[in-house]
C-alpha positions as a printed NumPy array, in Angstrom:
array([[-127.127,  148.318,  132.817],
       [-129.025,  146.073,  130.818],
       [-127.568,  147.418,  127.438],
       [-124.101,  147.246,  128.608],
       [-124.683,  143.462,  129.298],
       [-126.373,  142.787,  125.984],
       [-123.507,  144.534,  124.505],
       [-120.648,  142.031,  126.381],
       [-122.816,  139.352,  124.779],
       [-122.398,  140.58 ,  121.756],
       [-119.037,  141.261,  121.864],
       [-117.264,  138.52 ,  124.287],
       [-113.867,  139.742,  125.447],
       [-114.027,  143.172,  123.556],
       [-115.042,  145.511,  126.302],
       [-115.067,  145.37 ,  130.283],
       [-117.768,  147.722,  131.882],
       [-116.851,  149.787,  135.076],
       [-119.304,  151.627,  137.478],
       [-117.594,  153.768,  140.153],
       [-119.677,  155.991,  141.7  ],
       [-117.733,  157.937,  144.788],
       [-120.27 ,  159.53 ,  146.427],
       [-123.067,  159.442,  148.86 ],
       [-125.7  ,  157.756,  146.016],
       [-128.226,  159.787,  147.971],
       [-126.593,  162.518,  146.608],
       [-126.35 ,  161.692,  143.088],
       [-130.165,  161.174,  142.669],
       [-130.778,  163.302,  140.187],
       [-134.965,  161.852,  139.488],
       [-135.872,  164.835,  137.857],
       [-133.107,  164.637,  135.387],
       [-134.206,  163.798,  131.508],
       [-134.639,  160.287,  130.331],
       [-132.503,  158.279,  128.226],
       [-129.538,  160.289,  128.377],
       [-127.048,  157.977,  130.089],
       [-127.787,  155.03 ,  127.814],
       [-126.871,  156.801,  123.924],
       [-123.721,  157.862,  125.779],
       [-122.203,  154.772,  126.603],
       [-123.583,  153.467,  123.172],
       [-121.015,  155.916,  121.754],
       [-118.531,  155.33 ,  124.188],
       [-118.947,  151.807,  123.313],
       [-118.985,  152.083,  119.508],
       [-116.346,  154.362,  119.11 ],
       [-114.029,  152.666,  121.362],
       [-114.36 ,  149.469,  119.693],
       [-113.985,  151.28 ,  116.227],
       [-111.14 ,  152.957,  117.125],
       [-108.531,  150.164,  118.781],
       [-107.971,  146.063,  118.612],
       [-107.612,  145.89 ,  121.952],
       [-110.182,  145.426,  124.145],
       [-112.376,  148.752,  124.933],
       [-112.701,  149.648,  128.72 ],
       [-115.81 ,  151.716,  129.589],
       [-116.3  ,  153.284,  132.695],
       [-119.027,  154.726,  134.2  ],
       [-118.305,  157.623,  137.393],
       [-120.344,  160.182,  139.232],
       [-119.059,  162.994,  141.857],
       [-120.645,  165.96 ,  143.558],
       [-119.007,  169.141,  142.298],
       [-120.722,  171.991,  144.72 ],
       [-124.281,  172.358,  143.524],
       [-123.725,  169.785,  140.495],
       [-123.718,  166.1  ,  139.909],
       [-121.038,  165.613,  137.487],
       [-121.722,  161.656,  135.47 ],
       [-118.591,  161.136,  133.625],
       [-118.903,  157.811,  130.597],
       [-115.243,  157.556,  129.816],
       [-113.443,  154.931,  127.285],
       [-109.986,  154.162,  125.836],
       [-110.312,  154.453,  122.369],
       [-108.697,  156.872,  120.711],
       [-108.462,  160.641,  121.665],
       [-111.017,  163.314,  120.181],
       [-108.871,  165.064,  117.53 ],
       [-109.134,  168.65 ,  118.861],
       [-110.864,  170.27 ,  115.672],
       [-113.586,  167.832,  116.319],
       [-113.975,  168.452,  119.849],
       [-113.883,  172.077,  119.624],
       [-116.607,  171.519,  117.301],
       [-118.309,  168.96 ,  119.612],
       [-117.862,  171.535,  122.536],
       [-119.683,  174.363,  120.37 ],
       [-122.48 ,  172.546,  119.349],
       [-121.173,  172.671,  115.606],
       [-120.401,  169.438,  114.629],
       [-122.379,  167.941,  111.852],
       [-123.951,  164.771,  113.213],
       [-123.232,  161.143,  111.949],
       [-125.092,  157.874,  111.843],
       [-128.906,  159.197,  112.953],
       [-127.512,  162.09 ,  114.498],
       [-129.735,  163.082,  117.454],
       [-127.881,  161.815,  119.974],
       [-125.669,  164.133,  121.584],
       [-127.517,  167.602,  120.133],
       [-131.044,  165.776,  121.144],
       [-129.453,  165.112,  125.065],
       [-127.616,  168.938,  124.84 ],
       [-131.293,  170.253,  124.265],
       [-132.969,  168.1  ,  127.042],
       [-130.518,  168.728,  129.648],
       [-130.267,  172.635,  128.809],
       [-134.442,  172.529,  128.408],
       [-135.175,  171.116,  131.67 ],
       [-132.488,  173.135,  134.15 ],
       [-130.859,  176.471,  132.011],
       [-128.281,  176.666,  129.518],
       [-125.616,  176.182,  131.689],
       [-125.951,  172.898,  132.131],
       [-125.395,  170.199,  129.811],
       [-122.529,  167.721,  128.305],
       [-118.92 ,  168.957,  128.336],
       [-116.355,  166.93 ,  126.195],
       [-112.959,  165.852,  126.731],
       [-110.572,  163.779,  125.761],
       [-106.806,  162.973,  126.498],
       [-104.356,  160.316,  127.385],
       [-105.934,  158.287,  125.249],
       [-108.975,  158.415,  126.876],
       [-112.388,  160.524,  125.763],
       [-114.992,  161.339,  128.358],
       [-118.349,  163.139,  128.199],
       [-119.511,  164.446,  131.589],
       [-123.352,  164.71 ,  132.069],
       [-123.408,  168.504,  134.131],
       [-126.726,  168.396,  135.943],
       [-128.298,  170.397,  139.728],
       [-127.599,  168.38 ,  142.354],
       [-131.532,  170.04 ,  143.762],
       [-133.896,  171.053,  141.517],
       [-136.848,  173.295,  142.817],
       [-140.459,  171.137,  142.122],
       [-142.285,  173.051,  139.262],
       [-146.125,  172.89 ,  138.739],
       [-146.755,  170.666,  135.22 ],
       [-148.156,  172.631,  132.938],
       [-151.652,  172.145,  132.333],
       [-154.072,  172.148,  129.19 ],
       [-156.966,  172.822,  129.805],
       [-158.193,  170.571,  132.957],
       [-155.378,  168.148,  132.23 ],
       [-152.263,  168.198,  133.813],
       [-149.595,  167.03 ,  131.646],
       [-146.268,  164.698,  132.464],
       [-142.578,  164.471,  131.43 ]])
């Protein structure tokens, strides 16, 4: 939250933020989920939806239970995905831009710290592109791993 309101400093009148959550928050606490991964996505949804349109950028921010999953959608209005790129995007194939860790560097966290089939999923349409963060709703405590008598932290 605090980098979306240094960003509508920066750019007065350019984007609105939205945060719409419809669930039990209880639900969506997801502590064990990997750092930083929320924040470089609504960078890009930020960036790229400025880029791409004049008018102002909308940004919105919305979580739901689906079954065993929290689902964390960062959706904006600029324009769509063209669908080469996000079938590339989708696959993991797309060369990166700018520093270029973001979105392979969350993949591999997410997919590293519950399976492979968790993990972003891409989308855009109407005018609208949203990345969904796919994460276990419960995830079974693990020992740390340990080196020799230390026990080491996320």
């Amino acid at each position: 939250k605090h980098y979306i309101r240094i960003q509508q400093l920066r750019f007065p009148g350019r984007f609105s933020f939205v945060e719409n959550v419809r669930c039990d928050a209880r639900q969506l606490s997801i502590q064990d989920c990997p750092r930083f991964v929320l924040q470089p996505l609504a960078e890009n949804a930020i960036r790229h939806g400025l880029e791409q349109t004049l008018e102002p950028c909308r940004v919105r921010v919305y979580g739901a239970v689906c079954g065993e999953n929290a689902h964390i959608t960062i959706e904006n209005n600029g324009s769509e995905i063209p669908p080469d790129i996000l079938e590339r995007l989708q696959n993991g194939k797309l060369s990166p831009s700018g520093t270029g860790v973001g979105l392979r560097n969350i993949q591999q966290r997410i997919q590293l710290a519950f399976s492979e089939e968790y993990g972003l999923q891409f989308a855009s349409e109407n005018g609208r592109t949203m990345v969904t963060v796919v994460v276990p709703l419960h995830v079974p405590k693990r020992e740390k791993p340990k080196v020799g008598n230390l026990t080491l932290s996320q």
